[in-house]
CSV table of C-alpha atoms in Angstrom, one decimal:
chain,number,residue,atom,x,y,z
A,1,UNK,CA,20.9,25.6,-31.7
A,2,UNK,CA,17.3,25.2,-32.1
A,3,UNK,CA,15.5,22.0,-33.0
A,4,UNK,CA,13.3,22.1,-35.9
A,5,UNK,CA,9.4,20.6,-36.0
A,6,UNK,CA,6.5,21.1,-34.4
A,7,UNK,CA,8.1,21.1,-30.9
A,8,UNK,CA,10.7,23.8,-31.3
A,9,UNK,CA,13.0,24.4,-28.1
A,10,UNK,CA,16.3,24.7,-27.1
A,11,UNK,CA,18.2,21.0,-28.6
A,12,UNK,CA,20.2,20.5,-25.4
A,13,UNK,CA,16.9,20.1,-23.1
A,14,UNK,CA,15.9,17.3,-24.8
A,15,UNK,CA,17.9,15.5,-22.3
A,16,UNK,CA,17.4,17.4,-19.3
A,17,UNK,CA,19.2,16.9,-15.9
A,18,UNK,CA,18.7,18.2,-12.8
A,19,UNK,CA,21.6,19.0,-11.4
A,20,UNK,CA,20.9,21.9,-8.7
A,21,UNK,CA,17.9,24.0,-7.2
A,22,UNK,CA,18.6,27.7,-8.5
A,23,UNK,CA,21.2,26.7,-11.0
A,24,UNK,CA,22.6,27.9,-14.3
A,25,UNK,CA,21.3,28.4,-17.0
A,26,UNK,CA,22.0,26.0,-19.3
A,27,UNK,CA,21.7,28.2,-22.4
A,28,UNK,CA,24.6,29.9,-20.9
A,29,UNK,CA,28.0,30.3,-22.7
A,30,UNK,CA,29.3,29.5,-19.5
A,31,UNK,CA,27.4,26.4,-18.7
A,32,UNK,CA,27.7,23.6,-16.7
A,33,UNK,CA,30.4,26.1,-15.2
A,34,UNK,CA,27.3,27.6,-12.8
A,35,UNK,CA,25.9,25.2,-11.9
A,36,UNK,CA,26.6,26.0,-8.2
A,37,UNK,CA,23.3,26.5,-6.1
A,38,UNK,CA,22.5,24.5,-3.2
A,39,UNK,CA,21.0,21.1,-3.6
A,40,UNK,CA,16.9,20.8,-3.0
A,41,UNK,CA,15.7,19.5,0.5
A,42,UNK,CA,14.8,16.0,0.9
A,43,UNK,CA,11.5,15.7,0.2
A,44,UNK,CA,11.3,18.5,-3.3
A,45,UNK,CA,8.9,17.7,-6.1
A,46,UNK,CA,9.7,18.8,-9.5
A,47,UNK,CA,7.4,18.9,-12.0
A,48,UNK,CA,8.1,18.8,-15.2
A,49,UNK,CA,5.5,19.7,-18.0
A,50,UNK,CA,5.6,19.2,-22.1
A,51,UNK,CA,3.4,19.1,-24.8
A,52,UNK,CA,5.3,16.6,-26.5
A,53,UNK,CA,3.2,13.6,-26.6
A,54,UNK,CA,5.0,9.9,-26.1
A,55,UNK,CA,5.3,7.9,-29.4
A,56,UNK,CA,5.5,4.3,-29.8
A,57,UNK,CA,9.5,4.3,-29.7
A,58,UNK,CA,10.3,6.5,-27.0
A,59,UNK,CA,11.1,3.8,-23.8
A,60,UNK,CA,11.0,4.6,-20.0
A,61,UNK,CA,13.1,2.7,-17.0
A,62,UNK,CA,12.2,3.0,-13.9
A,63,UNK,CA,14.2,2.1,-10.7
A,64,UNK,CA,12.9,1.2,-7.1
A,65,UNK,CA,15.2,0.1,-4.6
A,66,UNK,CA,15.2,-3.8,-3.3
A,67,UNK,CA,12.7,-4.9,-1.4
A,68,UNK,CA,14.7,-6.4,2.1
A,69,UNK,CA,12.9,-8.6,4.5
A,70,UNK,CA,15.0,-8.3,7.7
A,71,UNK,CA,13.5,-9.6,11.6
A,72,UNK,CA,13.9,-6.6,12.9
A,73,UNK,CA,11.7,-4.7,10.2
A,74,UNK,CA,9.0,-7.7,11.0
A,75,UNK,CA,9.2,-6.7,14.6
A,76,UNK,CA,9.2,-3.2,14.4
A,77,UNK,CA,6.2,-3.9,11.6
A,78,UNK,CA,4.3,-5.7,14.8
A,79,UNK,CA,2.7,-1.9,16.3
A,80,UNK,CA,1.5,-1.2,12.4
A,81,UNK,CA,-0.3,-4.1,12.1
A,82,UNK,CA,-3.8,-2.9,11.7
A,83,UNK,CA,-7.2,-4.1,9.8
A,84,UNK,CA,-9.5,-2.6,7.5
A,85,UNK,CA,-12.2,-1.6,7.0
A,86,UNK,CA,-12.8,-1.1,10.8
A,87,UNK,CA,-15.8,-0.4,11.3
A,88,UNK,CA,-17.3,-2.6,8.8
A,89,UNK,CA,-20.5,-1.4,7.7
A,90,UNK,CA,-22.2,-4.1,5.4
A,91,UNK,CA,-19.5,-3.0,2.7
A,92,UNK,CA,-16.0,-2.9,1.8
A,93,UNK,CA,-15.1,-1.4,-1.1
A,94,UNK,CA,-12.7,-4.1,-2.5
A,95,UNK,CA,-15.5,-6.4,-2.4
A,96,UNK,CA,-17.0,-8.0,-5.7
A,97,UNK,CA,-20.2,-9.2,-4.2
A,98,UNK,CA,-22.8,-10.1,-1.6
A,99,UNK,CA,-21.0,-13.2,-1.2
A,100,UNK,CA,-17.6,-11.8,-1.1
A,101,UNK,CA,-17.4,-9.8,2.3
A,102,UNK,CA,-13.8,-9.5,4.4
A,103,UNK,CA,-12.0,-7.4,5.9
A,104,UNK,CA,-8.1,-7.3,5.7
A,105,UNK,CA,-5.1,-7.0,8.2
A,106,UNK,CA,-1.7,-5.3,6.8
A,107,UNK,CA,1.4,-5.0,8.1
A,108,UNK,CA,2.0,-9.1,8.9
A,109,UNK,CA,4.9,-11.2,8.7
A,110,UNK,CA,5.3,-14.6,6.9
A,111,UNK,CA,3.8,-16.3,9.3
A,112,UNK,CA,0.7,-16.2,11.5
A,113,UNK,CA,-2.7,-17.0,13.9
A,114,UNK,CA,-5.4,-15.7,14.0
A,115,UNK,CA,-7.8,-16.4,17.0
A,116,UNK,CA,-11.2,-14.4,16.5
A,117,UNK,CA,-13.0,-14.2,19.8
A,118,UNK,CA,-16.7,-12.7,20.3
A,119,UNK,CA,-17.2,-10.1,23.6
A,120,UNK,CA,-18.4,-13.5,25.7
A,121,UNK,CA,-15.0,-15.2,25.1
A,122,UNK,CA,-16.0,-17.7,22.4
A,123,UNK,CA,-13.2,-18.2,19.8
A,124,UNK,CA,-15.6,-17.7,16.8
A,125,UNK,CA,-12.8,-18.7,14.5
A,126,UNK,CA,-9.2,-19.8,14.1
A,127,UNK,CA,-7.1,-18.8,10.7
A,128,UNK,CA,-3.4,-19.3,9.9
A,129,UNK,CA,-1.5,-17.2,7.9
A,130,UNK,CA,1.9,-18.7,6.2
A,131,UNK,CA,3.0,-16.2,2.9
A,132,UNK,CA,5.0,-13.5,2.1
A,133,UNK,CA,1.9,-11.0,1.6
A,134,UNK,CA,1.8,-8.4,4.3
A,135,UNK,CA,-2.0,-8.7,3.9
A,136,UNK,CA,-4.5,-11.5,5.4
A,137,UNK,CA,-8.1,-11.3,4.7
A,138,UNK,CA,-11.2,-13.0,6.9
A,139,UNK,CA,-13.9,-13.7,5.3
A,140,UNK,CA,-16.2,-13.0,8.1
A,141,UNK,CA,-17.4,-16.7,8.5
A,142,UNK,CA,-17.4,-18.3,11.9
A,143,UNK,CA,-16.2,-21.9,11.9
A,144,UNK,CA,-19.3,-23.2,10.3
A,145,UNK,CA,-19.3,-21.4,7.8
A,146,UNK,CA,-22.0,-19.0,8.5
A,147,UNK,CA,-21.5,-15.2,8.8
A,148,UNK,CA,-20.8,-13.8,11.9
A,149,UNK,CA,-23.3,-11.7,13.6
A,150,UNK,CA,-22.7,-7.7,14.2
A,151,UNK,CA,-20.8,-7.1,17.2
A,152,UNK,CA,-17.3,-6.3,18.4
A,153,UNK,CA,-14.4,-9.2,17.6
A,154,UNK,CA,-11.5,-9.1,19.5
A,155,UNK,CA,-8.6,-10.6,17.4
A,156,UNK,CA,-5.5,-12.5,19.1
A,157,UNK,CA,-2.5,-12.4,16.4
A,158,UNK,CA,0.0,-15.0,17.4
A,159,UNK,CA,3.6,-14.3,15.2
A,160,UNK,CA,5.7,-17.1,16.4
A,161,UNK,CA,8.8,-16.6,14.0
A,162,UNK,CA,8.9,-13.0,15.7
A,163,UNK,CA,8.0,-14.3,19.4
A,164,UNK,CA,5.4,-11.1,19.2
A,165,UNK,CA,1.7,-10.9,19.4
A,166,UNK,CA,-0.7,-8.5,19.0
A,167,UNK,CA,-4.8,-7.7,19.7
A,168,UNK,CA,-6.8,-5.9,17.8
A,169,UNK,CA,-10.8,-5.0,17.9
A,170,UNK,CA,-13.0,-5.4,14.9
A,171,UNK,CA,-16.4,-3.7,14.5
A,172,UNK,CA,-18.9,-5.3,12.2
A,173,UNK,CA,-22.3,-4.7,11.1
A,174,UNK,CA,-23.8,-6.7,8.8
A,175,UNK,CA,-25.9,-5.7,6.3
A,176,UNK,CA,-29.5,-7.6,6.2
A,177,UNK,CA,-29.9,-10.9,4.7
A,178,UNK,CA,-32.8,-11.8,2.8
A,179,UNK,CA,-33.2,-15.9,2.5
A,180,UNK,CA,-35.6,-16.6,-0.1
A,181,UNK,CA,-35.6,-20.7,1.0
A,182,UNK,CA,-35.7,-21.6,4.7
């Protein structure tokens, strides 16, 4: 039967499943009897649409699958590892202020070194890494805490739970600074 209100429709689609692609109708006399089409390809999207707004009793639950942390994932993670922004051009947009410039690696394990070398060879920093975030941020500062010049960086990432490394380059540019005391 119908449902009454301001959002009439069919009562049994209030609780809609999906159960094939081209399947029965579910109206049907003869439903869930046709329900006999093939199954959508990996991947499908559905989109469902209603003009039925949410009130403040109706609940949702969502499930995502475990997260598993397994070596082999680490080590396979090892060619991902990447860092961003690259080039850095005075600006990141995750930044909050003048004083707050980085850039982020992804894709790390637990544990890790960095060793930040200019073109010449000079280690312009050394940073350790020891978390369960797959991200690492430098706050491109050189040992004394002074911001590196612009230039290329060449970054050794030592993993020694994995037995991996891995180099990669970093472009900065920095944007001007303005001292107003010297």
């Amino acid at each position: 039967g119908w449902a009454s209100g301001a959002y009439d429709a069919w009562a049994g689609m209030h609780r809609m499943v999906l159960v094939n692609w081209n399947g029965g109708d579910v109206t049907s006399a003869t439903s869930p009897a046709d329900y006999n089409a093939e199954l959508p390809d990996n991947g499908a999207v559905f989109r469902l649409m209603t003009t039925k707004p949410n009130g403040l009793t109706d609940k949702f639950n969502f499930v995502a699958p475990a997260v598993v942390q397994s070596v082999e994932q680490a080590k396979a993670d090892v060619e991902k590892i990447n860092v961003f922004p690259n080039p850095y051009y005075a600006d990141n947009p995750l930044e909050t202020s003048r004083f707050n410039r980085f850039v982020t690696f992804n894709h790390l394990p637990q544990k890790a070194v960095f060793r930040i070398f200019n073109l010449a060879g000079v280690m312009v920093k050394k940073l350790e890494k020891d978390n369960d975030s797959q991200f690492f941020r430098w706050d491109l500062l050189n040992e004394r805490n002074l911001p590196v010049a612009s230039g290329v960086y060449i970054v050794h990432i030592d993993m020694p739970d994995l037995g991996k490394e891995k180099v990669v380059k970093v472009f900065i540019v920095q944007g001007k600074q303005i001292l107003e005391y010297y």
